Amino acid sequence: MPGPEPAAARRAPRRGRAAPRAGTVALVESPVQLLNVLEWAYATGGGRDGGAGTGSHGEDEGEAEAGEEEGGAAGLTVVVLPPREAMTRGQLRRMAELARDEGIAVRWQEARGGTTAPLRTVGSLLGPLRRAARIVVGDPFSRYVQLLLSLVRTGPGGARLVVVDDGTATMEFVTQLARGERLVRWHRRGAGGARAALLAPVSAAARRRMTPSADHRVEVFSSMPVEPPEHVRAVRNDFGWTRARFGPPALTGGTDLVGTSLVETGVVDDGHYLAAVTALARTHGATRYFAHRRESADKLHRIAAGTGLEIVRPDLPLELVARRGPVGRTILSFPSTVVHTLPLALAGTGVTVAVCEVDPAWLTENASPRARGFLAGVTGTARDVRRLPPAAPTSS
């Protein structure tokens, strides 16, 4: 009589049966997205297994690092899809170091390095994405992320989907999701031209992957004021990881001014922006200007020459730079992500964050029809900040 079946044989899956999903893959393209993946993992225990999180309202540029293909200590693999812009790439490298220090696997994937890079990227990531129990994305508006999502299954039998902040755009994403609208960035005007038309099928497929239902719940991890639609679980990002790892900062007693990319995105006129920065620096005695990673060198040179401000190019997201210090006792900003995130990251430090309204007359003729209302919403919904009137006359 044959003996009992070996335990290993009993555990072996039947031929043809799909392997169980496991682990978490996060797709990030900016330093802030990577920061918020770390905050999500810290707040929810995300990535430790294939199940749901436990939280409450809560230069080597080749392929993957050796030994990191299957995820790090937390069961989470972060895939960095870096842009070409040098400052963003530098911040992403620093953030990748911090993630590795947390025991998280980081895979640096050159997705934009030539004509064959997209095809190599898709071929390289398709397997890990299809095996993942959970997929975390930092920018649902990204064409690259939409392409990758269109190729995998979410919902019943597929991966769970988590969206972490890429800034204030999360507010627009949740609004468009609730209305069933096509995903379009708030500062974009029109339908997006021929390229958008070419990629429309991919965007539509990705939107279906992101559309929640009774058996496909989507999680949004955000520090933004969002009203989640039905079947969307909102988890509050309070920057607990940042506060636990860094600071509290030393305070300089002076005033710092935070730059924005409103000029670079075509929303605010360059002359009006420079006038507003000059007025803020003069009125509030600001001495340093923390540049946004997308601000042009020419614009920053003109700001320094016209105001005397010291231009600081941060090597990490501003939330970390401010938390590590030294930082001014007052931080001034135009409507942007930091008016929501800095009060959380700097809670209990005595730092005051103030937001300067954007005068509608500063907007360019090419600004999208939604720009005025969106910027007002960013200002009006910010918590624990001082609100300042427009800082410069409407004439340039």
Coordinates of C-alpha atoms in Angstrom, one line a residue:
M1 CA 0.0 0.0 0.0
P2 CA 1.4 3.4 -0.9
G3 CA 2.4 5.7 1.9
P4 CA 0.8 9.1 2.7
E5 CA 1.3 11.8 0.1
P6 CA 4.3 14.0 0.9
A7 CA 3.3 17.4 2.4
A8 CA 5.1 19.3 -0.4
A9 CA 3.1 17.5 -3.0
R10 CA -0.2 18.2 -1.2
R11 CA 0.7 21.9 -1.1
A12 CA 1.6 22.1 -4.8
P13 CA -0.9 24.1 -6.8
R14 CA -2.7 22.3 -9.6
R15 CA -1.4 22.8 -13.1
G16 CA -3.1 25.8 -14.8
R17 CA -4.2 27.4 -11.6
A18 CA -3.1 31.0 -11.2
A19 CA -0.5 31.7 -8.5
P20 CA -1.9 33.6 -5.6
R21 CA -1.3 37.3 -5.6
A22 CA 1.2 38.7 -3.1
G23 CA 3.0 41.8 -2.2
T24 CA 2.6 45.5 -3.2
V25 CA 4.0 47.4 -6.2
A26 CA 4.1 51.2 -6.0
L27 CA 4.6 53.3 -9.2
V28 CA 6.1 56.7 -8.5
E29 CA 7.4 59.5 -10.8
S30 CA 8.1 62.3 -8.3
P31 CA 9.7 62.8 -4.9
V32 CA 6.4 63.7 -3.3
Q33 CA 4.8 60.6 -4.5
L34 CA 7.6 58.5 -3.1
L35 CA 7.3 60.3 0.2
N36 CA 3.6 59.6 0.4
V37 CA 4.2 55.9 -0.4
L38 CA 6.4 55.9 2.7
E39 CA 3.8 57.7 4.7
W40 CA 1.1 55.2 3.5
A41 CA 3.3 52.2 4.5
Y42 CA 3.9 53.7 7.9
A43 CA 0.3 54.6 8.6
T44 CA -1.4 51.5 7.4
G45 CA 1.2 48.7 7.6
G46 CA 0.6 48.5 3.9
G47 CA 2.7 46.1 1.9
R48 CA 3.4 43.7 4.8
D49 CA 1.2 41.1 3.1
G50 CA -1.4 40.9 0.3
G51 CA -4.3 41.9 2.5
A52 CA -5.8 45.3 3.4
G53 CA -3.9 47.8 5.5
T54 CA -4.6 48.2 9.2
G55 CA -4.6 52.0 9.4
S56 CA -7.4 54.4 10.2
H57 CA -8.0 57.8 8.8
G58 CA -4.9 57.1 8.1
E59 CA 24.1 57.0 -9.8
D60 CA 23.0 53.5 -10.4
E61 CA 20.3 53.9 -12.9
G62 CA 20.1 50.4 -14.3
E63 CA 17.5 47.8 -13.6
A64 CA 16.4 46.6 -10.2
E65 CA 18.9 46.6 -7.4
A66 CA 20.3 43.1 -6.7
G67 CA 18.1 41.1 -4.4
E68 CA 15.2 43.5 -4.6
E69 CA 13.0 41.9 -7.3
E70 CA 10.6 40.3 -4.9
G71 CA 10.1 43.1 -2.5
G72 CA 11.9 44.4 0.7
A73 CA 11.4 43.7 4.3
A74 CA 7.9 45.2 4.2
G75 CA 6.7 43.2 1.2
L76 CA 6.6 46.5 -0.8
T77 CA 8.5 47.3 -4.0
V78 CA 8.7 50.9 -5.1
V79 CA 9.2 51.3 -8.9
V80 CA 10.7 54.7 -9.7
L81 CA 9.9 55.9 -13.2
P82 CA 12.1 59.0 -13.3
P83 CA 11.5 62.0 -15.6
R84 CA 14.4 63.6 -17.5
E85 CA 14.5 66.8 -15.4
A86 CA 17.7 66.9 -13.3
M87 CA 16.4 68.4 -10.0
T88 CA 13.5 65.9 -9.8
R89 CA 15.9 63.0 -10.5
G90 CA 18.2 64.2 -7.7
Q91 CA 15.4 64.4 -5.2
L92 CA 14.1 60.9 -6.3
R93 CA 17.6 59.4 -5.6
R94 CA 17.6 60.9 -2.1
M95 CA 14.1 59.6 -1.5
A96 CA 15.1 56.2 -2.8
E97 CA 17.9 56.1 -0.2
L98 CA 15.4 56.9 2.6
A99 CA 13.0 54.2 1.4
R100 CA 15.9 51.6 1.3
D101 CA 16.7 52.6 4.9
E102 CA 13.2 51.6 5.8
G103 CA 13.7 48.1 4.4
I104 CA 11.7 48.8 1.3
A105 CA 12.9 47.6 -2.1
V106 CA 13.4 50.3 -4.7
R107 CA 13.6 49.6 -8.4
W108 CA 14.9 52.4 -10.6
Q109 CA 13.4 51.9 -14.0
E110 CA 14.5 54.2 -16.9
A111 CA 11.2 54.5 -18.6
R112 CA 12.0 57.5 -20.8
G113 CA 15.6 56.7 -21.9
G114 CA 15.1 56.4 -25.7
T115 CA 12.6 55.0 -28.2
T116 CA 12.8 51.4 -26.8
A117 CA 12.6 52.3 -23.1
P118 CA 8.7 52.2 -22.9
L119 CA 8.6 48.7 -24.5
R120 CA 11.4 47.5 -22.1
T121 CA 9.6 49.0 -19.2
V122 CA 6.3 47.4 -19.9
G123 CA 7.9 44.0 -20.5
S124 CA 9.9 44.3 -17.3
L125 CA 7.0 45.4 -15.1
L126 CA 4.1 43.4 -16.5
G127 CA 4.9 40.2 -14.5
P128 CA 5.4 42.0 -11.1
L129 CA 2.2 44.0 -11.6
R130 CA 0.1 41.0 -12.6
R131 CA 1.4 39.1 -9.5
A132 CA 0.8 42.0 -7.1
A133 CA -2.0 41.8 -4.6
R134 CA -2.0 45.6 -4.4
I135 CA -0.9 48.4 -6.7
V136 CA -0.1 51.9 -5.4
V137 CA 0.0 54.8 -7.8
G138 CA 1.1 58.3 -7.1
D139 CA -0.3 60.0 -10.2
P140 CA -3.5 58.6 -11.8
F141 CA -3.3 61.3 -14.5
S142 CA 0.1 60.1 -15.7
R143 CA 0.0 58.5 -19.2
Y144 CA 2.7 56.1 -18.2
V145 CA 0.8 54.9 -15.1
Q146 CA -2.4 54.7 -17.1
L147 CA -0.6 52.5 -19.7
L148 CA 0.6 50.1 -17.1
L149 CA -2.8 50.0 -15.3
S150 CA -4.5 49.2 -18.6
L151 CA -2.5 46.0 -18.9
V152 CA -3.4 44.5 -15.4
R153 CA -6.5 43.4 -13.6
T154 CA -7.9 45.2 -10.6
G155 CA -11.0 44.5 -8.6
P156 CA -12.4 40.9 -8.0
G157 CA -9.7 38.4 -8.6
G158 CA -7.2 41.2 -9.4
A159 CA -5.1 43.7 -7.5
R160 CA -6.4 46.2 -5.0
L161 CA -5.7 49.8 -6.0
V162 CA -4.4 52.6 -3.7
V163 CA -3.9 56.2 -4.8
V164 CA -1.5 58.3 -2.8
D165 CA -1.0 62.1 -3.0
D166 CA 0.9 63.8 -5.8
G167 CA -0.2 67.1 -4.3
T168 CA -3.4 69.0 -4.8
A169 CA -4.2 67.1 -8.0
T170 CA -5.7 64.4 -5.8
M171 CA -8.6 66.8 -5.1
E172 CA -9.4 67.0 -8.8
F173 CA -8.9 63.2 -9.2
V174 CA -11.5 62.4 -6.6
T175 CA -13.9 64.9 -8.0
Q176 CA -13.6 63.6 -11.5
L177 CA -13.9 60.0 -10.2
A178 CA -17.1 60.9 -8.4
R179 CA -18.6 62.4 -11.5
G180 CA -17.4 59.7 -13.9
E181 CA -15.5 62.3 -15.9
R182 CA -12.5 61.8 -18.1
L183 CA -9.3 62.3 -16.1
V184 CA -7.7 65.7 -17.0
R185 CA -5.3 67.7 -15.0
W186 CA -6.9 70.9 -13.6
H187 CA -4.5 73.3 -15.4
R188 CA -4.9 71.6 -18.8
R189 CA -7.0 73.4 -21.3
G190 CA -9.1 71.5 -23.9
A191 CA -9.0 67.9 -24.8
G192 CA -5.2 67.6 -25.0
G193 CA -4.6 67.4 -28.8
A194 CA -3.6 64.6 -31.1
R195 CA -1.5 62.8 -28.5
A196 CA -4.4 62.6 -26.0
A197 CA -6.7 61.3 -28.8
L198 CA -4.1 58.6 -29.7
L199 CA -3.9 57.5 -26.1
A200 CA -7.6 57.8 -25.4
P201 CA -8.2 54.0 -25.5
V202 CA -5.4 53.5 -22.9
S203 CA -6.8 56.3 -20.7
A204 CA -10.3 54.8 -20.9
A205 CA -9.1 51.3 -19.9
A206 CA -7.1 52.8 -17.0
R207 CA -10.1 54.8 -15.8
R208 CA -12.1 51.6 -15.7
R209 CA -9.4 50.0 -13.5
M210 CA -9.7 53.0 -11.2
T211 CA -13.5 53.2 -11.1
P212 CA -14.7 51.8 -7.8
S213 CA -17.7 49.5 -7.3
A214 CA -19.2 47.3 -4.6
D215 CA -16.7 44.6 -5.3
H216 CA -13.8 46.9 -6.3
R217 CA -13.0 49.3 -3.5
V218 CA -10.4 52.0 -4.2
E219 CA -8.3 53.5 -1.4
V220 CA -7.2 57.1 -1.5
F221 CA -4.4 58.0 1.0
S222 CA -4.4 61.8 1.2
S223 CA -3.7 64.9 3.3
M224 CA -5.9 66.9 1.0
P225 CA -9.5 67.7 1.8
V226 CA -11.3 65.1 -0.3
E227 CA -14.9 63.9 -0.2
P228 CA -14.7 60.2 -1.3
P229 CA -17.4 58.9 -3.5
E230 CA -19.2 55.6 -2.9
H231 CA -16.9 52.6 -2.7
V232 CA -13.8 54.8 -2.1
R233 CA -12.0 54.5 1.2
A234 CA -10.3 57.7 2.3
V235 CA -7.3 57.2 4.7
R236 CA -5.9 60.4 6.3
N237 CA -2.2 61.1 5.7
D238 CA -1.0 63.1 8.8
F239 CA 2.7 62.8 8.0
G240 CA 3.4 60.5 10.9
W241 CA 6.5 59.0 9.3
T242 CA 8.0 62.4 8.6
R243 CA 7.4 63.6 12.2
A244 CA 8.7 60.3 13.7
R245 CA 11.9 60.3 11.6
F246 CA 12.9 64.0 11.6
G247 CA 13.0 67.1 13.7
P248 CA 11.7 69.0 15.4
P249 CA 13.5 71.7 13.5
A250 CA 15.5 74.7 14.8
L251 CA 13.7 77.9 14.0
T252 CA 15.5 80.9 12.4
G253 CA 13.0 83.4 13.6
G254 CA 12.7 84.8 10.1
T255 CA 10.4 84.2 7.1
D256 CA 10.8 81.8 4.3
L257 CA 8.9 81.9 1.0
V258 CA 7.9 78.8 -1.0
G259 CA 8.0 78.9 -4.8
T260 CA 5.5 77.3 -7.1
S261 CA 5.4 76.1 -10.7
L262 CA 2.3 78.1 -11.6
V263 CA 4.3 80.0 -14.2
E264 CA 5.8 76.9 -15.7
T265 CA 2.4 75.2 -16.0
G266 CA 1.0 78.3 -17.8
V267 CA -1.5 79.3 -15.1
V268 CA 0.0 82.6 -13.8
D269 CA 1.7 85.3 -15.8
D270 CA 5.4 85.6 -15.2
G271 CA 5.4 89.3 -14.6
H272 CA 2.6 89.2 -12.0
Y273 CA 4.3 86.3 -10.2
L274 CA 7.6 88.2 -9.9
A275 CA 5.7 91.3 -8.6
A276 CA 3.9 89.2 -6.1
V277 CA 7.1 87.6 -4.8
T278 CA 8.7 91.0 -4.5
A279 CA 5.8 92.4 -2.6
L280 CA 5.7 89.4 -0.2
A281 CA 9.4 89.5 0.5
R282 CA 9.2 93.3 1.2
T283 CA 6.1 93.2 3.3
H284 CA 7.0 90.1 5.4
G285 CA 10.8 90.4 5.5
A286 CA 11.4 87.1 3.8
T287 CA 15.0 86.1 3.3
R288 CA 14.9 82.7 1.6
Y289 CA 13.0 81.4 -1.4
F290 CA 12.6 77.6 -1.6
A291 CA 12.4 76.8 -5.3
H292 CA 10.0 74.4 -6.7
R293 CA 11.8 71.6 -8.6
R294 CA 10.2 72.7 -11.9
E295 CA 11.1 76.4 -11.7
S296 CA 13.4 77.5 -14.5
A297 CA 16.9 78.8 -13.7
D298 CA 16.2 82.0 -15.6
K299 CA 13.1 82.8 -13.5
L300 CA 15.0 82.0 -10.3
H301 CA 17.8 84.3 -11.3
R302 CA 15.4 87.2 -11.9
I303 CA 13.8 86.6 -8.5
A304 CA 17.1 86.7 -6.8
A305 CA 18.2 89.8 -8.6
G306 CA 14.9 91.6 -8.1
T307 CA 14.3 90.8 -4.5
G308 CA 17.6 89.9 -2.9
L309 CA 16.1 86.6 -1.7
E310 CA 18.5 83.6 -1.2
I311 CA 17.4 80.9 -3.6
V312 CA 17.4 77.5 -2.0
R313 CA 17.0 74.4 -4.2
P314 CA 15.9 71.6 -1.8
D315 CA 17.4 68.1 -2.3
L316 CA 14.3 66.5 -0.8
P317 CA 10.5 67.4 -0.7
L318 CA 9.9 70.5 1.3
E319 CA 8.0 68.7 4.0
L320 CA 11.2 66.8 4.9
V321 CA 13.5 69.9 4.4
A322 CA 11.3 72.0 6.7
R323 CA 11.0 69.2 9.3
R324 CA 14.8 68.8 9.5
G325 CA 15.3 72.5 9.6
P326 CA 16.5 75.1 10.2
V327 CA 13.3 76.8 9.0
G328 CA 11.7 80.2 9.4
R329 CA 9.1 80.8 12.1
T330 CA 6.8 81.9 9.2
I331 CA 6.5 80.2 5.8
L332 CA 4.7 82.0 3.0
S333 CA 3.2 80.2 0.0
F334 CA 0.9 80.7 -2.9
P335 CA -1.9 78.1 -3.3
S336 CA -0.1 74.8 -3.6
T337 CA 0.2 71.4 -1.9
V338 CA 2.4 72.7 0.9
V339 CA -0.4 74.8 2.4
H340 CA -2.0 71.5 3.3
T341 CA 1.0 69.4 4.1
L342 CA 3.4 71.7 6.0
P343 CA 0.9 72.3 8.9
L344 CA 0.8 68.5 9.4
A345 CA 4.5 67.9 9.0
L346 CA 5.4 70.9 11.3
A347 CA 2.6 70.3 13.9
G348 CA 3.7 71.4 17.3
T349 CA 6.8 73.2 16.2
G350 CA 5.5 76.8 16.4
V351 CA 5.9 77.5 12.7
T352 CA 3.1 79.5 11.1
V353 CA 2.1 78.7 7.4
A354 CA 0.5 81.5 5.5
V355 CA -1.1 81.3 2.0
C356 CA -1.3 84.3 -0.3
E357 CA -4.3 84.3 -2.6
V358 CA -3.8 84.5 -6.4
D359 CA -5.6 87.5 -7.9
P360 CA -7.6 86.3 -11.0
A361 CA -6.0 89.1 -13.0
W362 CA -2.7 87.2 -12.6
L363 CA -3.9 84.3 -14.7
T364 CA -2.7 83.9 -18.2
E365 CA -5.1 83.9 -21.2
N366 CA -4.2 80.2 -21.7
A367 CA -5.1 79.2 -18.1
S368 CA -7.8 76.6 -18.1
P369 CA -11.4 77.7 -17.1
R370 CA -11.1 75.6 -14.0
A371 CA -7.9 77.3 -12.8
R372 CA -9.5 80.1 -10.8
G373 CA -11.9 78.0 -8.9
F374 CA -9.4 75.3 -8.2
L375 CA -6.8 77.7 -6.8
A376 CA -9.5 79.3 -4.6
G377 CA -10.5 75.9 -3.4
V378 CA -6.9 75.0 -2.5
T379 CA -6.7 78.2 -0.4
G380 CA -10.1 78.0 1.1
T381 CA -9.9 74.4 2.3
A382 CA -6.4 74.6 3.9
R383 CA -6.4 74.1 7.6
D384 CA -4.3 75.8 10.3
V385 CA -2.9 78.5 8.0
R386 CA -3.1 82.3 7.8
R387 CA -4.8 83.7 4.7
L388 CA -3.2 86.7 3.0
P389 CA -4.8 88.9 0.3
P390 CA -3.1 89.1 -3.1
A391 CA 0.4 90.5 -2.6
A392 CA 0.8 92.7 -5.6
P393 CA -1.2 95.1 -7.7
T394 CA -3.0 93.6 -10.7
S395 CA -1.0 95.7 -13.2
S396 CA 2.5 94.6 -14.1

